[in-house]
Tab-separated table of C-alpha atoms in Angstrom:
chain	number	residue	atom	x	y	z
U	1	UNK	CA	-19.738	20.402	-8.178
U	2	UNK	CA	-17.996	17.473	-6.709
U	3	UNK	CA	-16.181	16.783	-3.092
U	4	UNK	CA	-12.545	15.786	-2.626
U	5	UNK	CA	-10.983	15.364	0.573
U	6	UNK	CA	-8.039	14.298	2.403
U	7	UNK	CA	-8.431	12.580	5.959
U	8	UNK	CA	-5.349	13.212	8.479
U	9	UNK	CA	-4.594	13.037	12.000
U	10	UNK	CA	-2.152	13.902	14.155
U	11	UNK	CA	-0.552	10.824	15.060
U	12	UNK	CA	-0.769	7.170	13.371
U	13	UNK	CA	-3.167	4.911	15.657
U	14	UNK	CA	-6.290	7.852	15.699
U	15	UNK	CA	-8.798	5.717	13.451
U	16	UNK	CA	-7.853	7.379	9.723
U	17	UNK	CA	-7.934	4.092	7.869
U	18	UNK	CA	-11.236	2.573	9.782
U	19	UNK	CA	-12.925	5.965	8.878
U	20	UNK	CA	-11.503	6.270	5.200
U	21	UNK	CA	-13.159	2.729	4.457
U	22	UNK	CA	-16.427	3.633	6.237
U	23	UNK	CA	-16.671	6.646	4.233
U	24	UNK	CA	-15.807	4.870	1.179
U	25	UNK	CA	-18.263	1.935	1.740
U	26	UNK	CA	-20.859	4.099	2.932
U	27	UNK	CA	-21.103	6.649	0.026
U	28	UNK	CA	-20.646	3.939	-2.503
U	29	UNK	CA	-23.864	2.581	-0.896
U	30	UNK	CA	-25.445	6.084	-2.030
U	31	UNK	CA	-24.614	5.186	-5.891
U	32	UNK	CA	-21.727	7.700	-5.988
U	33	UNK	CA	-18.510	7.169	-7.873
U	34	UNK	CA	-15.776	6.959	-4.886
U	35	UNK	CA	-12.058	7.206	-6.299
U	36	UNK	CA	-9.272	6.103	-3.238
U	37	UNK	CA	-6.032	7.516	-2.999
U	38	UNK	CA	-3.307	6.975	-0.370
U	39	UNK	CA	-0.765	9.206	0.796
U	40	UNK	CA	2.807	7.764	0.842
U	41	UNK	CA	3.854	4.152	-0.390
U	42	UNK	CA	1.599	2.015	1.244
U	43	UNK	CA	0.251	-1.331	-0.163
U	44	UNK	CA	-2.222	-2.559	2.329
U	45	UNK	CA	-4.651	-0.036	2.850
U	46	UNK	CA	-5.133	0.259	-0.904
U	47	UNK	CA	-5.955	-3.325	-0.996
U	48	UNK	CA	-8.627	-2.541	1.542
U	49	UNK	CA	-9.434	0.746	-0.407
U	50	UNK	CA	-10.678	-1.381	-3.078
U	51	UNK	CA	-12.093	-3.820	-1.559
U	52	UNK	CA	-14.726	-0.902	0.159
U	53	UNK	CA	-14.839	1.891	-3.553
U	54	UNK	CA	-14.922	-1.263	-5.922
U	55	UNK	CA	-12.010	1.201	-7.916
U	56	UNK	CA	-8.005	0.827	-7.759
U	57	UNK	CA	-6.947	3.087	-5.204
U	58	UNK	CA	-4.096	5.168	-6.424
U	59	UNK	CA	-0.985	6.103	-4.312
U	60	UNK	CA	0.771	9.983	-4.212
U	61	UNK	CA	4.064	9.840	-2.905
U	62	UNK	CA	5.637	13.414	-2.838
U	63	UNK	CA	9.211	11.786	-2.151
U	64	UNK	CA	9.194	9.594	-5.011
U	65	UNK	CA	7.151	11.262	-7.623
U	66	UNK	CA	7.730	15.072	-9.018
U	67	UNK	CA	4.768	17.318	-8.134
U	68	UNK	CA	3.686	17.180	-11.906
U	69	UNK	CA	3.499	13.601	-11.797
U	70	UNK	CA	1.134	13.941	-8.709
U	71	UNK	CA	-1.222	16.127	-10.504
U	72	UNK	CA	-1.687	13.795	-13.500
U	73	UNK	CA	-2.300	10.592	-11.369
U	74	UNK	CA	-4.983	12.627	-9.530
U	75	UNK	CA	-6.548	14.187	-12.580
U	76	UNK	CA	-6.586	10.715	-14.209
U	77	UNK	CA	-7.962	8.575	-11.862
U	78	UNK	CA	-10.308	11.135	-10.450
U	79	UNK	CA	-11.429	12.469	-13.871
U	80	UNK	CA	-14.787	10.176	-13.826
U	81	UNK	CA	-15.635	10.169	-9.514
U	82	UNK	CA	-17.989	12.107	-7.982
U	83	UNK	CA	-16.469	12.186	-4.917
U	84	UNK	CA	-12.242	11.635	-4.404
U	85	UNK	CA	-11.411	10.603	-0.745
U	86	UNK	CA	-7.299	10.488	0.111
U	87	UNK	CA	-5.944	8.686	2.829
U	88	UNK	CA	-2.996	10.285	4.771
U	89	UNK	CA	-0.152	8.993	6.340
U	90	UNK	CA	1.300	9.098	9.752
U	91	UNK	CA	0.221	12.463	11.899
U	92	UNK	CA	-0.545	15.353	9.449
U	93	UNK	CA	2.819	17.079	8.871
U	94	UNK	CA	4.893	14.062	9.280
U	95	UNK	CA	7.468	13.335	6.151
U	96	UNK	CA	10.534	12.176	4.852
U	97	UNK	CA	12.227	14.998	6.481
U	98	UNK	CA	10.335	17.286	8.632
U	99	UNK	CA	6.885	18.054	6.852
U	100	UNK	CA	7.933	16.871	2.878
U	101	UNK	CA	6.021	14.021	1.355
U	102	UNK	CA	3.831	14.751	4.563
U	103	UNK	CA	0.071	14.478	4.389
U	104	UNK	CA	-0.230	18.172	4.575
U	105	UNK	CA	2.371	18.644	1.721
U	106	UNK	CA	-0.040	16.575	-0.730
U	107	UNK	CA	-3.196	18.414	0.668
U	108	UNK	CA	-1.510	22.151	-0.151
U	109	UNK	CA	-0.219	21.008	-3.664
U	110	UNK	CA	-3.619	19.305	-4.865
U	111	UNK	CA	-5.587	21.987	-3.198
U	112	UNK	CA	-7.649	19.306	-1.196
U	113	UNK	CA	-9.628	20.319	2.110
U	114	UNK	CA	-8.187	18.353	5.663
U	115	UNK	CA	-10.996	15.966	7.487
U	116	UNK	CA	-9.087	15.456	10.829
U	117	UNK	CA	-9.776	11.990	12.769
U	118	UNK	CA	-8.875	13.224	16.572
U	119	UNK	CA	-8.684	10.296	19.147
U	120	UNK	CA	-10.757	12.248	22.052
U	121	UNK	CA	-10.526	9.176	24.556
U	122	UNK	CA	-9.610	10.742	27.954
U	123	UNK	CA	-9.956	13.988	26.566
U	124	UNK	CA	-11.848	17.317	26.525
U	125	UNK	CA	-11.200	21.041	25.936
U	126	UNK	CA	-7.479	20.337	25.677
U	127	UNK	CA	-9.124	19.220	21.969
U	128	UNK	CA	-8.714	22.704	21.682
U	129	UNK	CA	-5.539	22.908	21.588
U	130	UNK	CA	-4.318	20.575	19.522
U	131	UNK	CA	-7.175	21.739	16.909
U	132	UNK	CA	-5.557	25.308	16.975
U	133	UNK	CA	-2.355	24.156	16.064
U	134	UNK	CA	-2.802	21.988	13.279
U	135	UNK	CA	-5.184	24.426	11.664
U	136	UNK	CA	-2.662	26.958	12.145
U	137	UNK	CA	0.823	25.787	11.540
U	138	UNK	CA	0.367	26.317	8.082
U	139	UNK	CA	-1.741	28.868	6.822
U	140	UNK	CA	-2.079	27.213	3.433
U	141	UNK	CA	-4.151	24.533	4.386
U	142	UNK	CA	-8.029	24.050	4.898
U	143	UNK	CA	-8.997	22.052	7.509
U	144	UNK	CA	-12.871	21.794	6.456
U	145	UNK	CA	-13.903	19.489	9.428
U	146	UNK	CA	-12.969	17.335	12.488
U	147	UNK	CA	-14.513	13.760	13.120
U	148	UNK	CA	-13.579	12.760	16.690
U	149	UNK	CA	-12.797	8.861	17.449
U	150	UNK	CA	-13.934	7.233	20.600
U	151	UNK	CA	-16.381	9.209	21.948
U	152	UNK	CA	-18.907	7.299	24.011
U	153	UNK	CA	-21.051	9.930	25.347
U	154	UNK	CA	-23.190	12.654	24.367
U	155	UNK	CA	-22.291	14.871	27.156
U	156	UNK	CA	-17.968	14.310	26.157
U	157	UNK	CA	-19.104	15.005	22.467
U	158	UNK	CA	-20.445	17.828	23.834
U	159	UNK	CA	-17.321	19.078	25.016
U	160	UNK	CA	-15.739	18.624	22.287
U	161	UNK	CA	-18.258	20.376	20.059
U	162	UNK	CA	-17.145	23.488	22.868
U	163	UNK	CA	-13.643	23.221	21.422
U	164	UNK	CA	-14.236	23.282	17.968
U	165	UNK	CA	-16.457	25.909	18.256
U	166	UNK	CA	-13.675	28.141	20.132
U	167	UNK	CA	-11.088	27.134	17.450
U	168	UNK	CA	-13.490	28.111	14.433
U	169	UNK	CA	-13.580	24.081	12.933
U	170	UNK	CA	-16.542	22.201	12.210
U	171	UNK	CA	-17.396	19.104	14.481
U	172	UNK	CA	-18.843	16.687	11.816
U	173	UNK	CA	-19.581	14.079	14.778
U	174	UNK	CA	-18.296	11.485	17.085
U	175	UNK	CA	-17.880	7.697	16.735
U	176	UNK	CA	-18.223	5.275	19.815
U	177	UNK	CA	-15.648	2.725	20.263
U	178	UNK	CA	-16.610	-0.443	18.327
U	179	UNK	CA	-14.778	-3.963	18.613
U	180	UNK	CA	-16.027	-4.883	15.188
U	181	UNK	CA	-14.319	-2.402	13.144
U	182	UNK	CA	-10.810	-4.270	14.055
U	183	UNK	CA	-9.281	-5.937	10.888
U	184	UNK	CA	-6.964	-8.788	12.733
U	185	UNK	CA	-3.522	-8.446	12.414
U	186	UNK	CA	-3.025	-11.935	10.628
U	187	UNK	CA	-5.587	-10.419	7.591
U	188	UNK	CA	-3.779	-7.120	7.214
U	189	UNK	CA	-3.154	-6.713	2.986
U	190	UNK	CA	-5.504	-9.855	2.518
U	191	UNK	CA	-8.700	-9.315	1.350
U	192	UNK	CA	-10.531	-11.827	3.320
U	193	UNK	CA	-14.029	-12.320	4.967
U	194	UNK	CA	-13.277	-10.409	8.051
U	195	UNK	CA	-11.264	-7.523	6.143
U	196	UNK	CA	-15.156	-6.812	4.414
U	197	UNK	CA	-17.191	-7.544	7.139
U	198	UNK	CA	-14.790	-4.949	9.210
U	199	UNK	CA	-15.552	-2.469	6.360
U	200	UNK	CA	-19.091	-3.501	6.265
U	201	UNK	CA	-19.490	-2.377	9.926
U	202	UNK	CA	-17.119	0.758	9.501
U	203	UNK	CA	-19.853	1.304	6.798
U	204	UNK	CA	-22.155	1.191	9.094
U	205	UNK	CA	-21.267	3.068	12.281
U	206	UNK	CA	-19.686	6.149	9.818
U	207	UNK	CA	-23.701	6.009	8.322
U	208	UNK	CA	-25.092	6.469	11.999
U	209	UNK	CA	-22.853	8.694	13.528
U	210	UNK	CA	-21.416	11.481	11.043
U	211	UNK	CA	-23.402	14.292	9.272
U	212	UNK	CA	-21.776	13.188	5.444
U	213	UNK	CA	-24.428	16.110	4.152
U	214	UNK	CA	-22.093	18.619	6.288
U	215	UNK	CA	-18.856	16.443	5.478
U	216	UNK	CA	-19.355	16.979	1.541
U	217	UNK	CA	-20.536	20.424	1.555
U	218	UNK	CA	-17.664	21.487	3.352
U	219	UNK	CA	-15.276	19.478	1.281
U	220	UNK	CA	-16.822	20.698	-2.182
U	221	UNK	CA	-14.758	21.969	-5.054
U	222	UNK	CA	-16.240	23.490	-8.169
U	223	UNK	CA	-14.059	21.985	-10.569
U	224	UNK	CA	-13.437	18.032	-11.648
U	225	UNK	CA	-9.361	17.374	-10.966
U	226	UNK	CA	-9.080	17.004	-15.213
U	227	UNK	CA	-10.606	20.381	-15.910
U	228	UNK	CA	-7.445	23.021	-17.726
U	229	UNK	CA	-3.877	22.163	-17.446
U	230	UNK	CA	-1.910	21.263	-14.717
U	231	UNK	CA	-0.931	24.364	-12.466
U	232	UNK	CA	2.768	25.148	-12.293
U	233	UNK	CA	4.876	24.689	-9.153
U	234	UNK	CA	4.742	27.130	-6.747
U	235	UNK	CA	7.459	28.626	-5.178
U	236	UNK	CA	5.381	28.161	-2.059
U	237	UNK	CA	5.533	24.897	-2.277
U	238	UNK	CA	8.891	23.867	-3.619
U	239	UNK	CA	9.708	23.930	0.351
U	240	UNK	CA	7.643	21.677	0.999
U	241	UNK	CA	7.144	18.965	-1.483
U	242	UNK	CA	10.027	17.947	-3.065
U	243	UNK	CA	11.381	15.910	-6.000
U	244	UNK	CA	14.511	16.001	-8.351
U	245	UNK	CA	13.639	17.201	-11.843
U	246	UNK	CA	11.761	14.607	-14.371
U	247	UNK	CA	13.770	12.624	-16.453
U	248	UNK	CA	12.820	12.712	-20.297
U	249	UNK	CA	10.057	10.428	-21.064
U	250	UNK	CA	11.252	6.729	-22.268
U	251	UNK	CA	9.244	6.508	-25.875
U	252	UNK	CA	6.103	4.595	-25.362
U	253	UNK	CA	5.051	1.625	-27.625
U	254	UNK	CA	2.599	2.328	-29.672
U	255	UNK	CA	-0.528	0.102	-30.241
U	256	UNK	CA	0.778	-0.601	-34.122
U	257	UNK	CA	4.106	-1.943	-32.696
U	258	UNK	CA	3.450	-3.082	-29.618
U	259	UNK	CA	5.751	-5.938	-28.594
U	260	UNK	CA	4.315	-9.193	-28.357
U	261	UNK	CA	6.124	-10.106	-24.835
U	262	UNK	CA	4.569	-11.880	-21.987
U	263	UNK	CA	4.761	-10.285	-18.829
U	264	UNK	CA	4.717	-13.387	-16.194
U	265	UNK	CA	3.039	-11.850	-12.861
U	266	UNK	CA	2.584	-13.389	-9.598
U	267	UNK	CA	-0.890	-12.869	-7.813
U	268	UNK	CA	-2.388	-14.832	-4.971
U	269	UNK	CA	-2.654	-14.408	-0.964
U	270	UNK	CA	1.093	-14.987	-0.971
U	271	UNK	CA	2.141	-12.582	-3.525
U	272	UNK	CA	0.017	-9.439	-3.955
U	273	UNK	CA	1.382	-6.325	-3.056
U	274	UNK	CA	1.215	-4.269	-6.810
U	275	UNK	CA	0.990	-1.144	-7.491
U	276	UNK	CA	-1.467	-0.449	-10.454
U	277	UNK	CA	0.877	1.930	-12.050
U	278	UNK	CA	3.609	-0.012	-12.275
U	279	UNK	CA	0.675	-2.708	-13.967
U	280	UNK	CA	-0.194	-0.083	-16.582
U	281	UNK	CA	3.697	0.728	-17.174
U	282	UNK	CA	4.787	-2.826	-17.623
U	283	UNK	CA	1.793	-3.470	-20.188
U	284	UNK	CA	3.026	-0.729	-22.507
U	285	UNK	CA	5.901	-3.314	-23.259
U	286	UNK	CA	3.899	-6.885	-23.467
U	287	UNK	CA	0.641	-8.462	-22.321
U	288	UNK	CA	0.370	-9.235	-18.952
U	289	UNK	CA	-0.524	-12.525	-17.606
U	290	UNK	CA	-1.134	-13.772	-13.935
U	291	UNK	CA	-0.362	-17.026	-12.259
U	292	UNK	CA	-0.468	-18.618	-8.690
U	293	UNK	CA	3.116	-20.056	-7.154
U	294	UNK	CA	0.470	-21.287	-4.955
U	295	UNK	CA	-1.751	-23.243	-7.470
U	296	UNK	CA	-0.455	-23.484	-10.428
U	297	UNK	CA	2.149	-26.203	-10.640
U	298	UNK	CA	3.991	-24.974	-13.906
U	299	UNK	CA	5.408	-22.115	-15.035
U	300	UNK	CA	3.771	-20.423	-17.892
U	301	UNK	CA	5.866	-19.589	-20.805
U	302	UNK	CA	6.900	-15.625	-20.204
U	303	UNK	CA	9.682	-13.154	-21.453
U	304	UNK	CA	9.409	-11.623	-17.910
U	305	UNK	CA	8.705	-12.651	-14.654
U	306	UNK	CA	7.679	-10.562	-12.196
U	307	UNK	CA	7.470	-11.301	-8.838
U	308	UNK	CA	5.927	-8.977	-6.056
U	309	UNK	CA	5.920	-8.450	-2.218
U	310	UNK	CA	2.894	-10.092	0.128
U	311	UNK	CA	3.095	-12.630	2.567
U	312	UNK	CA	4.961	-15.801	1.261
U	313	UNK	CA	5.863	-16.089	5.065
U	314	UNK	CA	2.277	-17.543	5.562
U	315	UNK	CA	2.491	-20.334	3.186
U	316	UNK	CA	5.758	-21.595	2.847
U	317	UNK	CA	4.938	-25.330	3.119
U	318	UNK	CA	2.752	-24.763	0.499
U	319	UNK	CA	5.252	-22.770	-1.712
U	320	UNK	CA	8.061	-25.900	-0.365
U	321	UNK	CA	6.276	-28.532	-1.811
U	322	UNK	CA	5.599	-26.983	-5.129
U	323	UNK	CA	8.848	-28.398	-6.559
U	324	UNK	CA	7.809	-28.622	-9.894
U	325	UNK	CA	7.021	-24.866	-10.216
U	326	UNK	CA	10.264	-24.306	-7.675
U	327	UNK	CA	12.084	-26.137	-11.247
U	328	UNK	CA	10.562	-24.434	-13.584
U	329	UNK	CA	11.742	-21.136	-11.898
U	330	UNK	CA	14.920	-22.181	-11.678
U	331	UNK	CA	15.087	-23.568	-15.397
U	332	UNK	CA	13.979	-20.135	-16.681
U	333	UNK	CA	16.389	-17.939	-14.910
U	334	UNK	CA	19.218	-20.861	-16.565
U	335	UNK	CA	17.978	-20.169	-20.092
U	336	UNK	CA	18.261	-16.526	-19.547
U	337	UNK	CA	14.594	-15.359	-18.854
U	338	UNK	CA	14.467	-12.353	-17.103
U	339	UNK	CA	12.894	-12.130	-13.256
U	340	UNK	CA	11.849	-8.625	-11.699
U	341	UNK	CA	11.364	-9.487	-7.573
U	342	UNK	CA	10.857	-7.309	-4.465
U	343	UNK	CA	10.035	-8.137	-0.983
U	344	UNK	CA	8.781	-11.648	-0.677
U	345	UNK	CA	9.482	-12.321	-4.071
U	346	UNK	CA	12.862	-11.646	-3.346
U	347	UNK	CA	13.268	-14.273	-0.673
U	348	UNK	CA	11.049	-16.495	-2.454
U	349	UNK	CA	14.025	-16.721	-5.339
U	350	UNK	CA	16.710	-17.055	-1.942
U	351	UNK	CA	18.187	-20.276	-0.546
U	352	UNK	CA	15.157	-20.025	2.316
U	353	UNK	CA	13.162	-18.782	4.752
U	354	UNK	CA	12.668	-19.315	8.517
U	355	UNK	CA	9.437	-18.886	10.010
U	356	UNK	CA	8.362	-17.230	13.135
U	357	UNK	CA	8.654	-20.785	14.668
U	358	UNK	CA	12.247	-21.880	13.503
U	359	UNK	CA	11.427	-23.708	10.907
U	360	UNK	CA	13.111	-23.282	7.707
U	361	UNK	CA	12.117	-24.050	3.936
U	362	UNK	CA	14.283	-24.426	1.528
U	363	UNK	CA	12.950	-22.092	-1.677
U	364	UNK	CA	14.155	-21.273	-5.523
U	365	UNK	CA	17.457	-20.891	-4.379
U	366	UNK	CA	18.326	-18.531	-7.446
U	367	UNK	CA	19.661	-15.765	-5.091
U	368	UNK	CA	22.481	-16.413	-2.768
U	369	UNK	CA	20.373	-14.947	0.186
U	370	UNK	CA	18.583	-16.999	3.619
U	371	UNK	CA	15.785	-14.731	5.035
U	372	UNK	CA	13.612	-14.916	8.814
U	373	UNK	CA	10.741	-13.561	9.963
U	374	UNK	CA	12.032	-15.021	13.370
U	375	UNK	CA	11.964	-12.478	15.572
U	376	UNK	CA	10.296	-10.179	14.010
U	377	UNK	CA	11.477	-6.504	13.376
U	378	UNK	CA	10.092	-3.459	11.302
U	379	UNK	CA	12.732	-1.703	8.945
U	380	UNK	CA	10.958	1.786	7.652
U	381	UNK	CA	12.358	4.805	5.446
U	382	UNK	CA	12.672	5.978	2.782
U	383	UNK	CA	15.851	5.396	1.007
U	384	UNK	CA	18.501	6.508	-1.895
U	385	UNK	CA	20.541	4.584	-4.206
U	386	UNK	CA	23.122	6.009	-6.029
U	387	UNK	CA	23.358	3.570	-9.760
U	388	UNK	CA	25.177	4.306	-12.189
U	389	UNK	CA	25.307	7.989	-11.920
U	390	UNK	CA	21.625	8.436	-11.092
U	391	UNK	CA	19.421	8.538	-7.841
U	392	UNK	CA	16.496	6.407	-7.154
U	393	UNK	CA	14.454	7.196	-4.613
U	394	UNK	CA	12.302	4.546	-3.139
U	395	UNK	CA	11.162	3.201	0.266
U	396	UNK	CA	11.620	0.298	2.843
U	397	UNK	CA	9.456	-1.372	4.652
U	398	UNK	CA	9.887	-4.882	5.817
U	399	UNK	CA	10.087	-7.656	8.877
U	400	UNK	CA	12.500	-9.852	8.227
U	401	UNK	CA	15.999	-9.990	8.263
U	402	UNK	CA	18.821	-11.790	6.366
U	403	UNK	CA	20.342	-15.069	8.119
U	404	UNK	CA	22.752	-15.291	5.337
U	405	UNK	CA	23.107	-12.222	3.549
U	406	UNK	CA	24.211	-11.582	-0.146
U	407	UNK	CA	27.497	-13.349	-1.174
U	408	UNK	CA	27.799	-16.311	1.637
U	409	UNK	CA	26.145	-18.770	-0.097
U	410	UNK	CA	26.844	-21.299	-2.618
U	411	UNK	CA	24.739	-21.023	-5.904
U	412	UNK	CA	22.211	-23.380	-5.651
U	413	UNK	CA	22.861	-26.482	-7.926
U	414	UNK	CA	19.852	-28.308	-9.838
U	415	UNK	CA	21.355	-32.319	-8.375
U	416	UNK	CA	21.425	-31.511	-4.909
U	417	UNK	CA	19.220	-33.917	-3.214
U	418	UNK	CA	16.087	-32.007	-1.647
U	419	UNK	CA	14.708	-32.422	1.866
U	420	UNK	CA	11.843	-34.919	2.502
U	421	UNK	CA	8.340	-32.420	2.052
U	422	UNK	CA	6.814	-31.698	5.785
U	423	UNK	CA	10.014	-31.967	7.343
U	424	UNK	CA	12.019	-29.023	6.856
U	425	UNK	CA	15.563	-28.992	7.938
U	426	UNK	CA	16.723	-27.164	11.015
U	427	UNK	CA	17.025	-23.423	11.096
U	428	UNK	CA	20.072	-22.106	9.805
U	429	UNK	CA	20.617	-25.499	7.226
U	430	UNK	CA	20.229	-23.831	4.100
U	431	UNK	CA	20.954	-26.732	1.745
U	432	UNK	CA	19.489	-25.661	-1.973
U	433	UNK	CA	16.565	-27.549	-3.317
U	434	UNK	CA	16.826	-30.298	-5.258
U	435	UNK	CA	15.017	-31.518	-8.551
U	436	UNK	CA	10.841	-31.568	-8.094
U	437	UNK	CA	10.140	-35.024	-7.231
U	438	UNK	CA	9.066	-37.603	-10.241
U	439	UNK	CA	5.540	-37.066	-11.343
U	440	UNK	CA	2.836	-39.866	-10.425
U	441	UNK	CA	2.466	-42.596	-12.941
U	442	UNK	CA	-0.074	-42.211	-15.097
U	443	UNK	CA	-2.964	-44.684	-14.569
């Protein structure tokens, strides 16, 4: 026997990541096997799932992966746990359109029993309510359990206990508000001191205040997700998860011929946000290396360089006055290396970027793009691109915006003088960077 779970709400803001990691953290600390997974395409609270299960936490996407594809991430990575915990997304039935991709659509097509995080502040029997309707919107789901958030009294937990007794759901306890459960914003996708003391004290408060012997017998399952072959779709289902059909597998290397490429990839505080699939996908084709554009002042030699998301935004005089990296970048794209960037690698290879203060650093300047964070704004969806006579599907998520976009800007050019380092030029000046300035002389 073994428990697997997914924990869902029914509206973002009601405490599902805090609890997740507390949960995490706090059956790890009984020697059991924890395996993550999150719901939707989400970097950061992976980062922080690992950071509290010590194990990769694994994303399910129903938009952007087939059903089947689902089903062997979840039998893969959960194959070995005792115990698989899944983070949702957003309220409970809350997708790409209407309730597909949602929460609930992953919990139906993996068969996994609902742990609702309800936000009871200001509230009482109208718990009720809301209880009755997410268990019964769709029959097909199993809502095993219902942990209610921000409960500081006995007496208003025992209200709520009234509801959920009245609605036929199990109350599995109440947590008290707690200050030091708050990951600050600045940290958010780091993994920093006060991202583990946060999940040290999530740990903590889920240990003192939730019956986990009731939690896991209501969320057993009698089978490990790798035991007999995948299940076929449903027609049940198809409505609600769905997903073009797979494209023929590309031929995989095998270990006899497996190319001897180097696979270049960025990984620091600045540039971290990776998917571990995509890691295992690109080393089927060469061996994967890491560097810092923080630290390392040269570019290793590579056949590919990839460059991810993170926060680039928080270290640009850092990544400014790496020049002879900023070069080396530059002199690999001109010799015809290849470069794979998203995100904030993207604007890293741009003309520059503009900080929340105005300030604005001149960076690789392979791309003909400028980039803010001035004035911040989010940009969400999910999104198609028609290429070629094929659809991707992927998803969008960022705060900045383009100053210059694509195709008003010169190509940057290797002679142009650079600005002085510390004393970026004006917003809006996006002069290219310049040759990295002469090495010391040698003593």
């Amino acid at each position: 026997m073994r428990a697997q779970f997914l924990v869902a709400a029914a509206h973002s803001g009601a405490g599902k990541t805090t609890v997740t990691l507390g949960l995490l953290r706090a059956l790890q600390r009984q020697g059991l096997r924890v395996q993550p997974f999150k719901c939707g395409p989400d970097y950061i609270d992976p980062i922080h799932h690992r950071t509290a299960a010590n194990r990769d936490s694994i994303n399910l996407d129903g938009f952007m992966m087939t059903p089947g594809h689902i089903r062997e991430l979840y039998s893969q990575y959960g194959a070995e746990a005792d115990i698989c915990i899944t983070e949702g997304v957003m309220g409970l039935f809350d997708g790409s359109r209407k309730s597909e991709g949602s929460s609930a659509a992953l919990a139906i097509l993996l068969d996994l029993p609902v742990i609702l995080v309800l936000n009871a502040k200001a509230m009482a029997y109208s718990a009720a309510a809301i209880l009755y309707g997410l268990k019964n919107f769709d029959p097909r789901l199993n809502i095993a359990g219902v942990i209610f958030n921000f409960v500081d009294s006995a007496s208003h937990y025992r209200l709520l206990q009234e509801a959920c007794e009245d609605v036929g759901i199990k109350a599995l306890g109440h947590l008290p508000n707690n200050g030091l459960l708050r990951i600050p914003a600045r940290h958010l996708g780091l993994d920093t001191s006060p991202a583990e003391e946060a999940i040290q004290a999530a740990a903590d408060h889920i240990a003192s205040h939730i019956d986990l012997p009731a939690l896991l017998a209501a969320t057993q399952s009698p089978a490990s997700p790798a035991a007999g072959p995948a299940r076929p779709d449903p027609d049940s289902i198809r409505p609600t998860i769905t997903a073009d059909p797979p494209s023929p597998k590309p031929t995989r290397p095998t270990a006899a011929s497996a190319p001897t490429r180097t696979i270049l990839i960025a990984r620091d505080a600045a540039f971290h946000f990776l998917y571990p699939q995509n890691i295992q996908q690109l080393s089927q084709y060469g061996r994967i290396q890491y560097f810092s554009p923080l630290h390392d002042t040269r570019l290793p030699a590579a056949d590919l360089l990839y460059l991810p998301g993170g926060y680039p935004e928080l270290y640009l005089e850092t990544l400014f006055n790496n020049r002879s990296l900023l070069q080396d970048i530059r002199d690999f794209a001109s010799t015809g290396g290849r470069i794979l960037a998203e995100c904030g690698g993207m604007m890293f290879l741009g003309h520059s970027i503009t900080d929340e203060a105005g300030k604005t650093w001149t960076m690789a300047g392979l791309l003909d793009i400028a980039t803010t964070i001035e004035k911040k704004k989010l940009t969400i969806g999910y999104r198609k691109v028609q290429l070629d006579g094929h659809t991707i599907q992927g998803h969008e998520f960022h705060y900045s915006q383009f100053i210059a976009p694509p195709g008003t800007l010169a190509p940057a050019l290797a002679t142009t003088p650079a600005p002085t380092p510390g004393s970026p030029p004006a917003r809006g000046h996006n002069t290219p960077p310049g040759p990295p300035d002469p090495p010391p002389a040698s003593p």
